[in-house]
PDB file of C-alpha atoms and ligand atoms in Angstrom:
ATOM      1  CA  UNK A 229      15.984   5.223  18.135  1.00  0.00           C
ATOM      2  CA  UNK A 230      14.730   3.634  14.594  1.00  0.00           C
ATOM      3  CA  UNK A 231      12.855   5.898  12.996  1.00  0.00           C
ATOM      4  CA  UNK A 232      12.717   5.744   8.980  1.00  0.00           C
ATOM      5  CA  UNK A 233       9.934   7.491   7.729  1.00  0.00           C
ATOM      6  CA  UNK A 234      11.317   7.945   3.827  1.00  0.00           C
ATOM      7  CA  UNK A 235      13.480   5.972   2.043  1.00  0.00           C
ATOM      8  CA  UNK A 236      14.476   5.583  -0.937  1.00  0.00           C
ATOM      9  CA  UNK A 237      13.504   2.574  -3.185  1.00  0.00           C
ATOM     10  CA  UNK A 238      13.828   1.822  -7.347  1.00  0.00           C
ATOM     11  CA  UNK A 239      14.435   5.632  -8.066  1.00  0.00           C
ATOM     12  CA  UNK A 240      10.770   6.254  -5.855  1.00  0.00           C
ATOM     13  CA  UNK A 241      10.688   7.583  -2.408  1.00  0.00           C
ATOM     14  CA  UNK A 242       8.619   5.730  -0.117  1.00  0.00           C
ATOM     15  CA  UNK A 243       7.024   6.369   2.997  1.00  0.00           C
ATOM     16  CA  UNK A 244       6.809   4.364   6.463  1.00  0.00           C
ATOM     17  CA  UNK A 245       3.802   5.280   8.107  1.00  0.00           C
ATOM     18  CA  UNK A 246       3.319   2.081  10.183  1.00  0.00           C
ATOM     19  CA  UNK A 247       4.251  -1.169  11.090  1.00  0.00           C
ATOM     20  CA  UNK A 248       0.578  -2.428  11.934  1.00  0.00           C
ATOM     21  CA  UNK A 249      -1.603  -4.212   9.540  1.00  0.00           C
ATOM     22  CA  UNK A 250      -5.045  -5.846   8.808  1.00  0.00           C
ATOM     23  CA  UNK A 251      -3.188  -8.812   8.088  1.00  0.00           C
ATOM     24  CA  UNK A 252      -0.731 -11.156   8.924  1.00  0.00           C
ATOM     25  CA  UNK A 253       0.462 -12.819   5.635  1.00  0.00           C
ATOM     26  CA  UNK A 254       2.434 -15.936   5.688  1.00  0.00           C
ATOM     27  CA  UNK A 255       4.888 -14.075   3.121  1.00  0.00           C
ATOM     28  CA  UNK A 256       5.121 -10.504   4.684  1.00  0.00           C
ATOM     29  CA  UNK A 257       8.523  -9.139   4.562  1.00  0.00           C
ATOM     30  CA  UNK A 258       8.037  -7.943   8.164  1.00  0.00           C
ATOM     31  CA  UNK A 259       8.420 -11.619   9.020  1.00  0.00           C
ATOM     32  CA  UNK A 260      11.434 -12.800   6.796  1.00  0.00           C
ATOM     33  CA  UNK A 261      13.996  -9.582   6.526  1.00  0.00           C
ATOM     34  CA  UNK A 262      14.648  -6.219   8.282  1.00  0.00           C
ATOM     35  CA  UNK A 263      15.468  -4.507   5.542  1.00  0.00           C
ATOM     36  CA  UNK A 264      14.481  -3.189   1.957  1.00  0.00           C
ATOM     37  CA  UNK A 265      17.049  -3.100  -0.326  1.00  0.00           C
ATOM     38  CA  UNK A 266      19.928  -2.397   2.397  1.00  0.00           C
ATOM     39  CA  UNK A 267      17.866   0.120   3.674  1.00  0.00           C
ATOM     40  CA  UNK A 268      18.151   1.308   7.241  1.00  0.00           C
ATOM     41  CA  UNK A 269      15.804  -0.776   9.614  1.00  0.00           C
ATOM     42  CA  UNK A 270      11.727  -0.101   9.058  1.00  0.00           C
ATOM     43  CA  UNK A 271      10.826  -1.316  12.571  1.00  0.00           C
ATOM     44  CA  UNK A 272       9.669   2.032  13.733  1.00  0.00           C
ATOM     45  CA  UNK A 273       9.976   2.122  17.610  1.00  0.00           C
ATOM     46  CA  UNK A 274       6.364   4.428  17.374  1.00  0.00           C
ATOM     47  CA  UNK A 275       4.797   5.756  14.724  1.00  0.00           C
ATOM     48  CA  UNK A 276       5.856   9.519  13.322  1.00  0.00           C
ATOM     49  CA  UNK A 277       3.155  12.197  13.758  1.00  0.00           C
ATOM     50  CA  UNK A 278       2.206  14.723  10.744  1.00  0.00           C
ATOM     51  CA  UNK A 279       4.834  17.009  11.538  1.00  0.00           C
ATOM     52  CA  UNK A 280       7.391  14.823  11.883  1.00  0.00           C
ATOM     53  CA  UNK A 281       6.618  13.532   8.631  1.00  0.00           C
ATOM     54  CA  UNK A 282       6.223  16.337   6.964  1.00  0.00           C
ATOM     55  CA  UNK A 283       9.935  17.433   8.384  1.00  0.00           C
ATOM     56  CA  UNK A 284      11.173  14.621   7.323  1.00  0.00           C
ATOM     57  CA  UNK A 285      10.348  15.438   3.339  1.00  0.00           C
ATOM     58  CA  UNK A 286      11.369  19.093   3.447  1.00  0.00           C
ATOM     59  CA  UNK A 287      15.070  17.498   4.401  1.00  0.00           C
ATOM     60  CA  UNK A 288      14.783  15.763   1.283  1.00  0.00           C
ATOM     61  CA  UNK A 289      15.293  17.071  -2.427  1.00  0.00           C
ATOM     62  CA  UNK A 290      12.022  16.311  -3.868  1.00  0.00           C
ATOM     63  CA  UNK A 291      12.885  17.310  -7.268  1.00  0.00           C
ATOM     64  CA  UNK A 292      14.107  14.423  -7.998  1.00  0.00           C
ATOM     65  CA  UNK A 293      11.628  12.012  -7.730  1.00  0.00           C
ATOM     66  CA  UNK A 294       8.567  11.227  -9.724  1.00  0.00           C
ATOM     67  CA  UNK A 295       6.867   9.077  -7.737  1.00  0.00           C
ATOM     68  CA  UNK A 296       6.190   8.753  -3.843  1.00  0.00           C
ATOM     69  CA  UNK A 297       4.703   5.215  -2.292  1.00  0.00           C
ATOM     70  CA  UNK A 298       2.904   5.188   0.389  1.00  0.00           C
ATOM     71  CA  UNK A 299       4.360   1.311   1.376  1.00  0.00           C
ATOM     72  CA  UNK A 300       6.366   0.506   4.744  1.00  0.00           C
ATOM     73  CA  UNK A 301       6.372  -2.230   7.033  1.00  0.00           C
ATOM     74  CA  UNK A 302       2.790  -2.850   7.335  1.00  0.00           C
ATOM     75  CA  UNK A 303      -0.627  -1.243   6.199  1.00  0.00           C
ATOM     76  CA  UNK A 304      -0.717   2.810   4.936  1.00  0.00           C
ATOM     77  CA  UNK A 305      -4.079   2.648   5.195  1.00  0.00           C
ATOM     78  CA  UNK A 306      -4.243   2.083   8.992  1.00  0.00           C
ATOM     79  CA  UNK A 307      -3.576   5.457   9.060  1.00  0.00           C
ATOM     80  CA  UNK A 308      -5.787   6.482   6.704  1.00  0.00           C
ATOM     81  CA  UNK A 309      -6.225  10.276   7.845  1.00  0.00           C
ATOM     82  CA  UNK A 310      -2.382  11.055   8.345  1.00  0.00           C
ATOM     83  CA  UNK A 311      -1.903   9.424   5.108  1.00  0.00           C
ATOM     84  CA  UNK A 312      -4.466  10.878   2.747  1.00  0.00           C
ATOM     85  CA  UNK A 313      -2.833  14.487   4.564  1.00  0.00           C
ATOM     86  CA  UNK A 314       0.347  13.660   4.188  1.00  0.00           C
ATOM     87  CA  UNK A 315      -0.248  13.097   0.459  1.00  0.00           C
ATOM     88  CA  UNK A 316      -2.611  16.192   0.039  1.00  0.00           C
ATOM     89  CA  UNK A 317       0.630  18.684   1.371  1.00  0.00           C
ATOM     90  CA  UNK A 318       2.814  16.695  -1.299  1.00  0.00           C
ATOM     91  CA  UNK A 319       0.355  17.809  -4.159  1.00  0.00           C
ATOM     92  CA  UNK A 320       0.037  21.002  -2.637  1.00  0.00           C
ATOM     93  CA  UNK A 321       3.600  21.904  -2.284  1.00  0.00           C
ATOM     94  CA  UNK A 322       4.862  20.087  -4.910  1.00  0.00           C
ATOM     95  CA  UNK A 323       2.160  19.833  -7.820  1.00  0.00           C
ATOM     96  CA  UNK A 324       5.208  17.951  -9.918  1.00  0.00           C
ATOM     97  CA  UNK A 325       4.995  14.612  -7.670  1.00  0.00           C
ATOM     98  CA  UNK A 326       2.839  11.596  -8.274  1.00  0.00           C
ATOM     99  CA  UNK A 327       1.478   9.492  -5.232  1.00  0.00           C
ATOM    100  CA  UNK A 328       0.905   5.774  -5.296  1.00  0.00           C
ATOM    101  CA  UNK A 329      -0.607   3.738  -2.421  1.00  0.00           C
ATOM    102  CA  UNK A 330       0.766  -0.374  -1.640  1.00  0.00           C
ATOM    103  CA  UNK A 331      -2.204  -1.719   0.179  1.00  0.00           C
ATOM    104  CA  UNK A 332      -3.683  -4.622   1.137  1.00  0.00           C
ATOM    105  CA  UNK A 333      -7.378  -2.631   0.184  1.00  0.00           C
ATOM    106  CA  UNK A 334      -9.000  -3.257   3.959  1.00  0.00           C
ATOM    107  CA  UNK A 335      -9.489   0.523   4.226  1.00  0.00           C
ATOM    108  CA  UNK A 336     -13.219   0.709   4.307  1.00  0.00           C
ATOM    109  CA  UNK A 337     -13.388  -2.473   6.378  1.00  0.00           C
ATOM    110  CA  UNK A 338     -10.698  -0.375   9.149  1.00  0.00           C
ATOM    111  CA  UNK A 339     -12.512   2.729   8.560  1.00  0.00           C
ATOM    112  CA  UNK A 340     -15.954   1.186   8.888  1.00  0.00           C
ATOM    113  CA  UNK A 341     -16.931   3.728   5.764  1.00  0.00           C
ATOM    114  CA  UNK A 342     -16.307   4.577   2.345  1.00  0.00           C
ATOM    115  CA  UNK A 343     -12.654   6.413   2.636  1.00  0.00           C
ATOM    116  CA  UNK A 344     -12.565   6.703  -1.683  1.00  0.00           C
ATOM    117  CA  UNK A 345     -14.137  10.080  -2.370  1.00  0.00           C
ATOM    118  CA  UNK A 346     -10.957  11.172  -0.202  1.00  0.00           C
ATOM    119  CA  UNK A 347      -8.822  10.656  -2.524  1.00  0.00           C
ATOM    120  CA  UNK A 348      -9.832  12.515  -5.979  1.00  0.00           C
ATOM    121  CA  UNK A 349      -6.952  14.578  -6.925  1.00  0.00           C
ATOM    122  CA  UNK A 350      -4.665  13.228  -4.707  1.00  0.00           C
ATOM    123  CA  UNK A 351      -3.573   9.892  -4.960  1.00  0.00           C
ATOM    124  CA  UNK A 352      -2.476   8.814  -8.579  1.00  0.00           C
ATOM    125  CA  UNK A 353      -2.576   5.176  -8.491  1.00  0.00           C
ATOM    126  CA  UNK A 354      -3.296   2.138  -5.858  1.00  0.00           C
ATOM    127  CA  UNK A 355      -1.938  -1.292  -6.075  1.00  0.00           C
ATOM    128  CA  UNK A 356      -3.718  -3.927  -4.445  1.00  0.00           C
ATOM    129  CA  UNK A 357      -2.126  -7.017  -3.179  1.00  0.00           C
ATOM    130  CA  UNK A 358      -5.251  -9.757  -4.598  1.00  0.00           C
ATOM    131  CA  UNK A 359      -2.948 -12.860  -3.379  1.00  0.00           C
ATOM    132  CA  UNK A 360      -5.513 -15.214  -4.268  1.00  0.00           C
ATOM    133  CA  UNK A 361      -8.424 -16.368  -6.635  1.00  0.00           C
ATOM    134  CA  UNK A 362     -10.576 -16.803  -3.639  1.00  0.00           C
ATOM    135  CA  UNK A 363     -11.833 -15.462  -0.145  1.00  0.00           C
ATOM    136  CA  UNK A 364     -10.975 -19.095   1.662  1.00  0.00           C
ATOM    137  CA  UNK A 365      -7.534 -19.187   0.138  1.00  0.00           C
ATOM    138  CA  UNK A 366      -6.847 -14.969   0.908  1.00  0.00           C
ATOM    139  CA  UNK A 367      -7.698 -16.106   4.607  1.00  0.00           C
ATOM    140  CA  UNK A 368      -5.211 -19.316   4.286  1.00  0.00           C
ATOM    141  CA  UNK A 369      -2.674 -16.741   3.473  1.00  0.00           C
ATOM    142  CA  UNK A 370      -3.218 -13.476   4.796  1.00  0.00           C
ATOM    143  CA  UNK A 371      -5.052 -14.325   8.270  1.00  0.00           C
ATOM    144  CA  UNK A 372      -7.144 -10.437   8.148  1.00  0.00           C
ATOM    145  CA  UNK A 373      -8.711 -10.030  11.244  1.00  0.00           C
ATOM    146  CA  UNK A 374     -11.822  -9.528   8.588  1.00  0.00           C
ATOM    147  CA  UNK A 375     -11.459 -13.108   8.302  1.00  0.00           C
ATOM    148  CA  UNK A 376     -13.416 -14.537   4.829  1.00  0.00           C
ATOM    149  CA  UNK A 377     -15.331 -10.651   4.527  1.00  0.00           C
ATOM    150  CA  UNK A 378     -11.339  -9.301   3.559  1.00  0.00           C
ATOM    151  CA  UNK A 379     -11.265 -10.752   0.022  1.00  0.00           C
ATOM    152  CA  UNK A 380     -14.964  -9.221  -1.088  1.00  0.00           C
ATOM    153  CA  UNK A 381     -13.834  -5.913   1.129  1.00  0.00           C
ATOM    154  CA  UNK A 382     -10.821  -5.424  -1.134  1.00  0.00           C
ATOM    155  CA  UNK A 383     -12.553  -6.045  -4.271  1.00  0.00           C
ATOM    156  CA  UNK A 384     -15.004  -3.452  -3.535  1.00  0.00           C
ATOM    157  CA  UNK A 385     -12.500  -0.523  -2.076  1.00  0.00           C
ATOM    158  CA  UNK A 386     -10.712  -1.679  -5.563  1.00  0.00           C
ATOM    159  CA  UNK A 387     -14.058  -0.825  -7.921  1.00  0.00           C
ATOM    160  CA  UNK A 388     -14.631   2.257  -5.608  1.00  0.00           C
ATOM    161  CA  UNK A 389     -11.368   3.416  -5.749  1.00  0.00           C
ATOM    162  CA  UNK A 390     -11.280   3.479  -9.306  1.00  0.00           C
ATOM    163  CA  UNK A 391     -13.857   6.091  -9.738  1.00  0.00           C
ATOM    164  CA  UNK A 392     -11.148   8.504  -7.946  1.00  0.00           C
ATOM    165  CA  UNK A 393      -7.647   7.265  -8.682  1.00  0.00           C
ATOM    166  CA  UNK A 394      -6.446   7.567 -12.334  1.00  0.00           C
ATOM    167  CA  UNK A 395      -4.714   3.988 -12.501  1.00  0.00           C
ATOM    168  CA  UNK A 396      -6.258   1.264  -9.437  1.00  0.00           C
ATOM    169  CA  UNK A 397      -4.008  -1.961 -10.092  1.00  0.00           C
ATOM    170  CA  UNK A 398      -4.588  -5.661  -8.191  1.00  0.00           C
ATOM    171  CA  UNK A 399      -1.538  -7.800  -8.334  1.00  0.00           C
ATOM    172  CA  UNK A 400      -0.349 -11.093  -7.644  1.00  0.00           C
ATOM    173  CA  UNK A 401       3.212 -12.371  -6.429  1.00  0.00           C
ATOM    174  CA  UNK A 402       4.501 -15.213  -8.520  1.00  0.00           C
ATOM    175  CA  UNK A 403       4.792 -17.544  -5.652  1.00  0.00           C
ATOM    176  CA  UNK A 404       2.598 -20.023  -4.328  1.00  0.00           C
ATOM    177  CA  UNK A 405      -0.044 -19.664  -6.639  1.00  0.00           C
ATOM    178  CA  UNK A 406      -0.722 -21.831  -9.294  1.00  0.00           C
ATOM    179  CA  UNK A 407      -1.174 -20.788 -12.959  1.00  0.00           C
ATOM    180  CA  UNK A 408      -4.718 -21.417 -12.566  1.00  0.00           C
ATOM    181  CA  UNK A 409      -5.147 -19.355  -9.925  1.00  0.00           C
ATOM    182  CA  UNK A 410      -3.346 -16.438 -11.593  1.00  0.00           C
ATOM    183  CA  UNK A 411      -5.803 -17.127 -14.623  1.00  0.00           C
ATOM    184  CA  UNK A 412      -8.731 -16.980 -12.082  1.00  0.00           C
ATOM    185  CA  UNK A 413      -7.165 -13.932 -10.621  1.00  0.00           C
ATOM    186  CA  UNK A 414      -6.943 -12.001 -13.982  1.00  0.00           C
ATOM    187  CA  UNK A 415     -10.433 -12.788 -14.692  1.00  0.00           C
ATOM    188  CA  UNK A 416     -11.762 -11.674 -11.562  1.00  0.00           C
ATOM    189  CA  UNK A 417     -10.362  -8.427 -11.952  1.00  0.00           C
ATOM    190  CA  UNK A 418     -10.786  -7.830 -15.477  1.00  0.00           C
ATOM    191  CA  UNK A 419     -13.693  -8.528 -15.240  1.00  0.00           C
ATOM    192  CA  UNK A 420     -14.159  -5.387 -12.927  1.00  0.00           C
ATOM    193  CA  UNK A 421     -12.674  -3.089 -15.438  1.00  0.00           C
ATOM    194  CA  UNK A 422      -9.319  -3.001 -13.104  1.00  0.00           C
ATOM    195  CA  UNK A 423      -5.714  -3.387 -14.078  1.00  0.00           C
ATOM    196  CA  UNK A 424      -3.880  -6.498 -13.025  1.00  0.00           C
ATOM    197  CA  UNK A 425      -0.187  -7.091 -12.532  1.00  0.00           C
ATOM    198  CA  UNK A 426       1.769 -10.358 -11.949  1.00  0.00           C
ATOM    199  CA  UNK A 427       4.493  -9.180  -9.754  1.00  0.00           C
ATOM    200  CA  UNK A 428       7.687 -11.091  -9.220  1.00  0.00           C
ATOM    201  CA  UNK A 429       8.962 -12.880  -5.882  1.00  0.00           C
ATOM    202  CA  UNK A 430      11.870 -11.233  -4.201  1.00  0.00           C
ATOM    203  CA  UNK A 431      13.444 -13.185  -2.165  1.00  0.00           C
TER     204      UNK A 431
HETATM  205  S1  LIG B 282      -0.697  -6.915   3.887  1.00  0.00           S
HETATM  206 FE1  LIG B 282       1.459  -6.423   3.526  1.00  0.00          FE
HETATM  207  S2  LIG B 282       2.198  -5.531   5.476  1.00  0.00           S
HETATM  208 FE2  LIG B 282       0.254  -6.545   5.895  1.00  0.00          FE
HETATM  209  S3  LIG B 282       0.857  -8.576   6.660  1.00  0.00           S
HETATM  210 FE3  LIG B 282       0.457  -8.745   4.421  1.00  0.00          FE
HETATM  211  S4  LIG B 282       2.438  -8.443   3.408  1.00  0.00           S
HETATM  212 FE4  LIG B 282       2.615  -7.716   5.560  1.00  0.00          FE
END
């Protein structure tokens, strides 16, 4: 049975909490490879529960790392409860850790409400895949079953987000976007008083 829930990636341990998304990006790893970094497979064949989870870090020495990403195969956010939990007993048990968040920033648009307030002194930082300079082209490439509503969505959860999370970063993939667009990109987020982050292509 497949079951990675942590694994460890660039010194950081991340965490697997599902393989469904919001989206369906032209470019999403869950397409093109089954593996991060020769790590064991992500597929999970169902998704862990809280204890399992939490199981799964006690086996682990988490002295050693700095940082823990919520990331995986697909959206954190879609489990938005066991997530924000999850990260809650890491502070709790071990104050020393910092949490980051890789989303695609649907989470009020899954949730149907503001999820933010949830995560004051919890979650450290969020980075937010932006993609594009534009809600038609985020639909060309992502396909969110928010449709056009997904690029303003994430935009907002972003500004909302910042008001709780010390460091709330949108970022770009060097691939299939024009230096234009990356220019566009920058400004649109600046312009919120968020971070922004070109991030290279792996292939
Ligand atoms: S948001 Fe991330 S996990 Fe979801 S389809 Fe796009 S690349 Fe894949």
């Amino acid at each position: 049975m497949s079951m990675t829930i942590t694994y460890e990636f660039e010194g950081a341990l991340y965490v697997n909490l599902t393989n469904r998304c919001s989206n369906d990006c032209i470019f999403c790893l869950r397409n093109n490879h089954d593996s991060v970094n020769g790590e064991d497979n992500l597929w999970l064949d169902r998704e862990p529960q809280q204890h399992e989870i939490l199981a799964d870090f006690k086996k682990r020495n988490l002295s050693k790392y700095t940082w823990v990403v919520f990331c995986g195969y697909g959206e954190p956010l879609m489990r938005c409860h066991v997530c924000i939990e999850t990260a809650r007993w890491l502070k709790e048990n071990y104050p020393h850790l910092k949490i980051r968040i890789n989303t695609n920033g649907q989470a009020n648009l899954i949730e149907k409400r503001d999820v933010t307030p949830e995560f004051e002194g919890i979650i450290d930082a969020i980075s937010i895949s932006l993609n594009a300079a534009s809600a038609k082209r985020y639909d060309e490439l992502c396909h969110s079953c928010f449709g056009l509503s997904a690029y303003d969505g994430l935009l907002d959860f972003a500004e909302k987000a910042k008001r709780y999370v010390p460091s709330v970063t949108l970022s770009v993939v060097n691939h299939d976007i024009t230096a234009e667009e990356i220019e566009q990109c920058r400004t649109i987020v600046e312009n919120r008083g968020l971070n922004f982050r070109v991030r290279e292509y792996i292939e």
